[in-house]
Amino acid sequence: PVIGLFEMVLEVADLAAAERFYHDMIGLPIAERWSDERPAVWLALGREDFLGLWPPETGGAAAIHDGRGGRHVHFALRVPMGTLDAVRERLESLGYPIESWDFGAGNRAIYLDDPDGNVIELTERTTLWDGSPATEGIG
């Protein structure tokens, strides 16, 4: 069985701008940086999960299995309970338009666009999809 998400890669038009957004604005630590013929940045999502950012030339024929970019609806990153309001206020103060949703039972989220137009959700969760309690566990 699948036990979790290990990595996800986004194709980005400007690697430096994407890195600034995810590292400086969202706060993801840099786990690894590729240079040479396949530039990319890997950011940590917890302890064992990673978000990769790479420009178009790093994908396609240069990538394993012709990895290529594409459109997605959005992806969600969990933040610790009680921090979402501060995250929203900081991002709004930096000029990012934010959309907020309250799903009830302490499950709340904010949505914003990254520099490439990818929709990012930042969420606090008290429950999971099946109604069981969410934990603050490390990925």
Short mmCIF file of N, CA and C in Angstrom, two decimals:
data_model
loop_
_atom_site.label_atom_id
_atom_site.label_comp_id
_atom_site.label_asym_id
_atom_site.label_seq_id
_atom_site.Cartn_x
_atom_site.Cartn_y
_atom_site.Cartn_z
N PRO A 1 0.83 -1.22 0.00
CA PRO A 1 0.00 0.00 0.00
C PRO A 1 0.86 1.26 0.00
N VAL A 2 0.31 2.34 -0.52
CA VAL A 2 0.98 3.63 -0.48
C VAL A 2 0.95 4.13 0.96
N ILE A 3 2.08 4.66 1.45
CA ILE A 3 2.12 5.13 2.83
C ILE A 3 2.24 6.65 2.94
N GLY A 4 2.31 7.35 1.81
CA GLY A 4 2.36 8.80 1.86
C GLY A 4 2.95 9.39 0.60
N LEU A 5 2.93 10.70 0.54
CA LEU A 5 3.52 11.44 -0.57
C LEU A 5 5.00 11.65 -0.27
N PHE A 6 5.89 11.29 -1.19
CA PHE A 6 7.32 11.53 -1.00
C PHE A 6 7.74 12.84 -1.64
N GLU A 7 7.35 13.03 -2.90
CA GLU A 7 7.71 14.27 -3.57
C GLU A 7 6.68 14.63 -4.61
N MET A 8 6.62 15.91 -4.91
CA MET A 8 5.80 16.45 -5.97
C MET A 8 6.65 17.54 -6.62
N VAL A 9 6.61 17.62 -7.94
CA VAL A 9 7.42 18.62 -8.65
C VAL A 9 6.50 19.56 -9.42
N LEU A 10 6.80 20.85 -9.33
CA LEU A 10 6.11 21.86 -10.13
C LEU A 10 7.09 22.41 -11.17
N GLU A 11 6.63 22.52 -12.40
CA GLU A 11 7.41 23.19 -13.43
C GLU A 11 7.18 24.69 -13.27
N VAL A 12 8.26 25.46 -13.22
CA VAL A 12 8.16 26.90 -12.97
C VAL A 12 8.87 27.68 -14.06
N ALA A 13 8.36 28.86 -14.37
CA ALA A 13 8.96 29.70 -15.41
C ALA A 13 10.24 30.38 -14.93
N ASP A 14 10.28 30.76 -13.66
CA ASP A 14 11.43 31.46 -13.09
C ASP A 14 11.80 30.77 -11.78
N LEU A 15 12.87 29.97 -11.81
CA LEU A 15 13.26 29.17 -10.65
C LEU A 15 13.56 30.04 -9.44
N ALA A 16 14.26 31.16 -9.63
CA ALA A 16 14.60 32.03 -8.51
C ALA A 16 13.34 32.64 -7.87
N ALA A 17 12.38 33.06 -8.69
CA ALA A 17 11.14 33.64 -8.15
C ALA A 17 10.34 32.58 -7.41
N ALA A 18 10.27 31.37 -7.96
CA ALA A 18 9.55 30.29 -7.29
C ALA A 18 10.22 29.93 -5.97
N GLU A 19 11.55 29.88 -5.96
CA GLU A 19 12.27 29.58 -4.72
C GLU A 19 11.99 30.66 -3.66
N ARG A 20 12.04 31.92 -4.06
CA ARG A 20 11.74 33.00 -3.11
C ARG A 20 10.35 32.84 -2.51
N PHE A 21 9.37 32.52 -3.36
CA PHE A 21 8.00 32.36 -2.88
C PHE A 21 7.90 31.21 -1.88
N TYR A 22 8.33 30.03 -2.26
CA TYR A 22 8.15 28.86 -1.40
C TYR A 22 9.08 28.86 -0.19
N HIS A 23 10.29 29.38 -0.34
CA HIS A 23 11.23 29.41 0.78
C HIS A 23 11.01 30.63 1.66
N ASP A 24 11.03 31.81 1.07
CA ASP A 24 10.94 33.04 1.86
C ASP A 24 9.52 33.37 2.32
N MET A 25 8.53 33.18 1.45
CA MET A 25 7.16 33.58 1.80
C MET A 25 6.39 32.48 2.52
N ILE A 26 6.47 31.25 2.02
CA ILE A 26 5.75 30.13 2.63
C ILE A 26 6.55 29.52 3.78
N GLY A 27 7.88 29.60 3.71
CA GLY A 27 8.72 29.13 4.81
C GLY A 27 9.22 27.71 4.70
N LEU A 28 9.21 27.13 3.49
CA LEU A 28 9.70 25.76 3.35
C LEU A 28 11.23 25.76 3.31
N PRO A 29 11.86 24.92 4.13
CA PRO A 29 13.33 24.86 4.11
C PRO A 29 13.84 24.19 2.84
N ILE A 30 15.00 24.64 2.38
CA ILE A 30 15.63 24.04 1.20
C ILE A 30 16.31 22.75 1.62
N ALA A 31 15.95 21.66 0.95
CA ALA A 31 16.52 20.35 1.25
C ALA A 31 17.70 20.04 0.34
N GLU A 32 17.60 20.46 -0.92
CA GLU A 32 18.65 20.17 -1.90
C GLU A 32 18.51 21.12 -3.07
N ARG A 33 19.63 21.40 -3.68
CA ARG A 33 19.65 22.27 -4.86
C ARG A 33 20.44 21.56 -5.96
N TRP A 34 19.85 21.48 -7.14
CA TRP A 34 20.55 20.93 -8.30
C TRP A 34 21.06 22.09 -9.13
N SER A 35 22.19 21.88 -9.76
CA SER A 35 22.70 22.88 -10.69
C SER A 35 23.13 22.15 -11.96
N ASP A 36 24.09 22.66 -12.65
CA ASP A 36 24.59 22.05 -13.87
C ASP A 36 23.51 21.96 -14.94
N GLU A 37 23.35 20.79 -15.55
CA GLU A 37 22.45 20.66 -16.70
C GLU A 37 20.97 20.51 -16.30
N ARG A 38 20.68 20.28 -15.02
CA ARG A 38 19.28 20.13 -14.58
C ARG A 38 19.02 20.95 -13.33
N PRO A 39 18.91 22.29 -13.46
CA PRO A 39 18.68 23.11 -12.28
C PRO A 39 17.32 22.80 -11.64
N ALA A 40 17.32 22.74 -10.32
CA ALA A 40 16.09 22.50 -9.56
C ALA A 40 16.35 22.84 -8.10
N VAL A 41 15.27 23.04 -7.37
CA VAL A 41 15.34 23.25 -5.93
C VAL A 41 14.34 22.28 -5.30
N TRP A 42 14.77 21.62 -4.24
CA TRP A 42 13.89 20.71 -3.49
C TRP A 42 13.68 21.30 -2.11
N LEU A 43 12.41 21.43 -1.72
CA LEU A 43 12.05 22.02 -0.43
C LEU A 43 11.38 20.96 0.44
N ALA A 44 11.65 21.01 1.73
CA ALA A 44 11.11 20.03 2.66
C ALA A 44 9.68 20.37 3.05
N LEU A 45 8.83 19.36 3.02
CA LEU A 45 7.46 19.43 3.52
C LEU A 45 7.42 18.50 4.73
N GLY A 46 7.79 18.99 5.88
CA GLY A 46 7.96 18.11 7.03
C GLY A 46 9.31 17.43 6.93
N ARG A 47 9.42 16.22 7.50
CA ARG A 47 10.70 15.53 7.55
C ARG A 47 10.96 14.63 6.35
N GLU A 48 9.91 14.06 5.77
CA GLU A 48 10.12 13.04 4.74
C GLU A 48 9.42 13.31 3.42
N ASP A 49 8.87 14.49 3.23
CA ASP A 49 8.13 14.82 2.02
C ASP A 49 8.76 16.06 1.40
N PHE A 50 8.71 16.15 0.05
CA PHE A 50 9.45 17.20 -0.63
C PHE A 50 8.67 17.78 -1.80
N LEU A 51 8.87 19.08 -2.01
CA LEU A 51 8.33 19.79 -3.17
C LEU A 51 9.50 20.19 -4.03
N GLY A 52 9.50 19.73 -5.28
CA GLY A 52 10.54 20.09 -6.23
C GLY A 52 10.06 21.22 -7.13
N LEU A 53 10.96 22.11 -7.47
CA LEU A 53 10.69 23.20 -8.41
C LEU A 53 11.73 23.11 -9.50
N TRP A 54 11.28 23.07 -10.76
CA TRP A 54 12.27 23.08 -11.83
C TRP A 54 11.74 23.77 -13.07
N PRO A 55 12.65 24.37 -13.84
CA PRO A 55 12.24 25.03 -15.08
C PRO A 55 11.98 23.99 -16.17
N PRO A 56 11.32 24.38 -17.28
CA PRO A 56 10.99 23.43 -18.33
C PRO A 56 12.18 22.62 -18.85
N GLU A 57 13.36 23.24 -18.94
CA GLU A 57 14.52 22.51 -19.49
C GLU A 57 15.01 21.38 -18.59
N THR A 58 14.60 21.36 -17.32
CA THR A 58 14.99 20.28 -16.42
C THR A 58 14.09 19.07 -16.62
N GLY A 59 12.90 19.27 -17.16
CA GLY A 59 11.96 18.18 -17.39
C GLY A 59 12.09 17.63 -18.80
N GLY A 60 11.04 17.02 -19.27
CA GLY A 60 11.00 16.48 -20.63
C GLY A 60 12.08 15.43 -20.87
N ALA A 61 12.79 15.55 -21.97
CA ALA A 61 13.80 14.55 -22.35
C ALA A 61 14.94 14.46 -21.32
N ALA A 62 15.18 15.53 -20.54
CA ALA A 62 16.25 15.51 -19.55
C ALA A 62 15.84 14.78 -18.27
N ALA A 63 14.55 14.54 -18.08
CA ALA A 63 14.03 13.98 -16.82
C ALA A 63 13.84 12.47 -16.92
N ILE A 64 13.76 11.85 -15.77
CA ILE A 64 13.41 10.43 -15.71
C ILE A 64 11.99 10.29 -16.24
N HIS A 65 11.78 9.34 -17.12
CA HIS A 65 10.47 9.02 -17.69
C HIS A 65 9.82 10.25 -18.35
N ASP A 66 10.64 11.13 -18.92
CA ASP A 66 10.15 12.32 -19.62
C ASP A 66 9.24 13.20 -18.76
N GLY A 67 9.57 13.34 -17.46
CA GLY A 67 8.77 14.17 -16.56
C GLY A 67 8.51 15.53 -17.17
N ARG A 68 7.29 15.97 -17.16
CA ARG A 68 6.93 17.23 -17.81
C ARG A 68 5.93 17.98 -16.95
N GLY A 69 5.79 19.26 -17.23
CA GLY A 69 4.87 20.11 -16.48
C GLY A 69 3.44 19.91 -16.92
N GLY A 70 2.55 20.53 -16.21
CA GLY A 70 1.13 20.44 -16.54
C GLY A 70 0.32 21.28 -15.60
N ARG A 71 -0.97 21.33 -15.78
CA ARG A 71 -1.87 22.12 -14.95
C ARG A 71 -2.41 21.24 -13.82
N HIS A 72 -2.68 21.87 -12.72
CA HIS A 72 -3.31 21.16 -11.61
C HIS A 72 -4.37 22.08 -11.00
N VAL A 73 -5.21 21.52 -10.14
CA VAL A 73 -6.24 22.33 -9.49
C VAL A 73 -5.61 23.10 -8.34
N HIS A 74 -5.06 22.40 -7.36
CA HIS A 74 -4.31 23.01 -6.27
C HIS A 74 -3.67 21.90 -5.45
N PHE A 75 -2.76 22.29 -4.56
CA PHE A 75 -2.27 21.35 -3.57
C PHE A 75 -2.27 22.05 -2.23
N ALA A 76 -2.38 21.24 -1.17
CA ALA A 76 -2.54 21.78 0.18
C ALA A 76 -1.34 21.42 1.05
N LEU A 77 -0.92 22.40 1.83
CA LEU A 77 0.13 22.21 2.82
C LEU A 77 -0.48 22.47 4.19
N ARG A 78 -0.24 21.56 5.13
CA ARG A 78 -0.76 21.76 6.49
C ARG A 78 0.17 22.65 7.29
N VAL A 79 -0.44 23.50 8.10
CA VAL A 79 0.31 24.32 9.05
C VAL A 79 -0.16 23.93 10.45
N PRO A 80 0.66 24.17 11.48
CA PRO A 80 0.25 23.82 12.84
C PRO A 80 -1.02 24.55 13.26
N MET A 81 -1.83 23.88 14.06
CA MET A 81 -3.06 24.49 14.58
C MET A 81 -2.73 25.79 15.29
N GLY A 82 -3.57 26.79 15.05
CA GLY A 82 -3.40 28.07 15.70
C GLY A 82 -2.48 29.05 14.99
N THR A 83 -1.94 28.65 13.83
CA THR A 83 -1.01 29.54 13.13
C THR A 83 -1.57 30.13 11.84
N LEU A 84 -2.72 29.66 11.39
CA LEU A 84 -3.22 30.07 10.08
C LEU A 84 -3.49 31.58 10.00
N ASP A 85 -4.04 32.17 11.04
CA ASP A 85 -4.32 33.61 11.00
C ASP A 85 -3.04 34.42 10.85
N ALA A 86 -1.99 34.04 11.56
CA ALA A 86 -0.71 34.75 11.44
C ALA A 86 -0.11 34.56 10.05
N VAL A 87 -0.24 33.37 9.49
CA VAL A 87 0.26 33.10 8.14
C VAL A 87 -0.49 33.99 7.15
N ARG A 88 -1.82 34.03 7.27
CA ARG A 88 -2.64 34.86 6.37
C ARG A 88 -2.25 36.33 6.49
N GLU A 89 -2.13 36.84 7.70
CA GLU A 89 -1.77 38.24 7.90
C GLU A 89 -0.41 38.57 7.30
N ARG A 90 0.56 37.67 7.48
CA ARG A 90 1.91 37.91 6.92
C ARG A 90 1.86 37.94 5.40
N LEU A 91 1.17 36.99 4.79
CA LEU A 91 1.11 36.94 3.32
C LEU A 91 0.34 38.13 2.76
N GLU A 92 -0.74 38.54 3.42
CA GLU A 92 -1.48 39.72 2.98
C GLU A 92 -0.62 40.97 3.10
N SER A 93 0.18 41.06 4.16
CA SER A 93 1.05 42.24 4.33
C SER A 93 2.12 42.30 3.25
N LEU A 94 2.41 41.16 2.65
CA LEU A 94 3.39 41.11 1.55
C LEU A 94 2.73 41.32 0.19
N GLY A 95 1.41 41.55 0.18
CA GLY A 95 0.71 41.88 -1.05
C GLY A 95 0.05 40.72 -1.76
N TYR A 96 -0.01 39.54 -1.13
CA TYR A 96 -0.65 38.39 -1.78
C TYR A 96 -2.15 38.41 -1.51
N PRO A 97 -2.98 38.38 -2.56
CA PRO A 97 -4.42 38.25 -2.34
C PRO A 97 -4.72 36.86 -1.77
N ILE A 98 -5.52 36.83 -0.72
CA ILE A 98 -5.82 35.59 -0.02
C ILE A 98 -7.32 35.35 -0.03
N GLU A 99 -7.71 34.11 -0.25
CA GLU A 99 -9.10 33.69 -0.09
C GLU A 99 -9.14 32.75 1.10
N SER A 100 -10.06 32.99 2.03
CA SER A 100 -10.17 32.19 3.24
C SER A 100 -11.44 31.34 3.21
N TRP A 101 -11.35 30.12 3.77
CA TRP A 101 -12.50 29.24 3.89
C TRP A 101 -12.51 28.62 5.26
N ASP A 102 -13.69 28.52 5.84
CA ASP A 102 -13.89 27.81 7.09
C ASP A 102 -14.78 26.61 6.79
N PHE A 103 -14.23 25.42 6.97
CA PHE A 103 -14.96 24.19 6.66
C PHE A 103 -15.67 23.62 7.90
N GLY A 104 -15.61 24.34 9.01
CA GLY A 104 -16.25 23.88 10.23
C GLY A 104 -15.37 22.93 11.03
N ALA A 105 -15.73 22.74 12.27
CA ALA A 105 -15.04 21.82 13.17
C ALA A 105 -13.55 22.14 13.31
N GLY A 106 -13.18 23.42 13.13
CA GLY A 106 -11.78 23.81 13.27
C GLY A 106 -10.94 23.59 12.03
N ASN A 107 -11.54 23.15 10.94
CA ASN A 107 -10.84 22.93 9.68
C ASN A 107 -10.96 24.20 8.84
N ARG A 108 -9.83 24.90 8.67
CA ARG A 108 -9.83 26.16 7.94
C ARG A 108 -8.69 26.16 6.93
N ALA A 109 -8.83 27.01 5.91
CA ALA A 109 -7.79 27.08 4.89
C ALA A 109 -7.74 28.47 4.27
N ILE A 110 -6.57 28.80 3.75
CA ILE A 110 -6.41 29.98 2.92
C ILE A 110 -5.83 29.53 1.58
N TYR A 111 -6.11 30.30 0.54
CA TYR A 111 -5.67 29.97 -0.81
C TYR A 111 -4.98 31.19 -1.42
N LEU A 112 -3.90 30.95 -2.15
CA LEU A 112 -3.21 32.01 -2.88
C LEU A 112 -2.50 31.39 -4.07
N ASP A 113 -2.08 32.26 -4.99
CA ASP A 113 -1.36 31.82 -6.19
C ASP A 113 0.13 31.99 -5.99
N ASP A 114 0.91 31.04 -6.52
CA ASP A 114 2.37 31.22 -6.54
C ASP A 114 2.73 32.03 -7.78
N PRO A 115 4.01 32.34 -8.00
CA PRO A 115 4.38 33.17 -9.15
C PRO A 115 4.01 32.58 -10.52
N ASP A 116 3.77 31.27 -10.59
CA ASP A 116 3.40 30.63 -11.86
C ASP A 116 1.90 30.40 -11.98
N GLY A 117 1.12 30.89 -11.03
CA GLY A 117 -0.32 30.72 -11.09
C GLY A 117 -0.81 29.41 -10.49
N ASN A 118 0.06 28.62 -9.87
CA ASN A 118 -0.38 27.42 -9.17
C ASN A 118 -1.11 27.84 -7.90
N VAL A 119 -2.22 27.19 -7.61
CA VAL A 119 -3.01 27.52 -6.43
C VAL A 119 -2.48 26.71 -5.24
N ILE A 120 -2.12 27.43 -4.18
CA ILE A 120 -1.60 26.82 -2.97
C ILE A 120 -2.64 26.97 -1.87
N GLU A 121 -2.93 25.88 -1.19
CA GLU A 121 -3.79 25.91 -0.01
C GLU A 121 -2.91 25.71 1.22
N LEU A 122 -3.09 26.53 2.22
CA LEU A 122 -2.46 26.35 3.52
C LEU A 122 -3.60 26.08 4.49
N THR A 123 -3.54 24.97 5.24
CA THR A 123 -4.69 24.56 6.02
C THR A 123 -4.34 24.11 7.42
N GLU A 124 -5.25 24.40 8.35
CA GLU A 124 -5.23 23.85 9.70
C GLU A 124 -6.30 22.77 9.73
N ARG A 125 -5.98 21.61 10.28
CA ARG A 125 -6.94 20.51 10.29
C ARG A 125 -7.11 19.95 11.69
N THR A 126 -8.36 19.83 12.11
CA THR A 126 -8.64 19.09 13.34
C THR A 126 -9.10 17.67 13.00
N THR A 127 -9.69 17.51 11.80
CA THR A 127 -10.15 16.19 11.37
C THR A 127 -9.67 15.90 9.95
N LEU A 128 -9.63 14.62 9.63
CA LEU A 128 -9.28 14.16 8.29
C LEU A 128 -10.57 13.92 7.51
N TRP A 129 -10.45 13.50 6.25
CA TRP A 129 -11.62 13.29 5.40
C TRP A 129 -12.63 12.33 6.02
N ASP A 130 -12.15 11.31 6.72
CA ASP A 130 -13.06 10.31 7.30
C ASP A 130 -13.61 10.73 8.66
N GLY A 131 -13.27 11.93 9.13
CA GLY A 131 -13.76 12.41 10.41
C GLY A 131 -12.86 12.08 11.59
N SER A 132 -11.84 11.27 11.36
CA SER A 132 -10.93 10.92 12.46
C SER A 132 -10.05 12.13 12.78
N PRO A 133 -9.51 12.18 14.00
CA PRO A 133 -8.70 13.34 14.40
C PRO A 133 -7.42 13.45 13.57
N ALA A 134 -7.10 14.68 13.17
CA ALA A 134 -5.82 14.95 12.52
C ALA A 134 -4.77 15.08 13.62
N THR A 135 -3.55 14.79 13.29
CA THR A 135 -2.46 14.93 14.25
C THR A 135 -1.50 15.98 13.75
N GLU A 136 -0.60 16.39 14.57
CA GLU A 136 0.44 17.33 14.19
C GLU A 136 1.66 16.56 13.72
N GLY A 137 1.51 15.28 13.37
CA GLY A 137 2.62 14.41 13.04
C GLY A 137 3.54 14.94 11.97
N ILE A 138 4.77 14.48 12.01
CA ILE A 138 5.78 14.84 11.02
C ILE A 138 5.66 13.87 9.86
N GLY A 139 5.66 14.43 8.63
CA GLY A 139 5.55 13.60 7.43
C GLY A 139 6.75 12.77 7.17
#
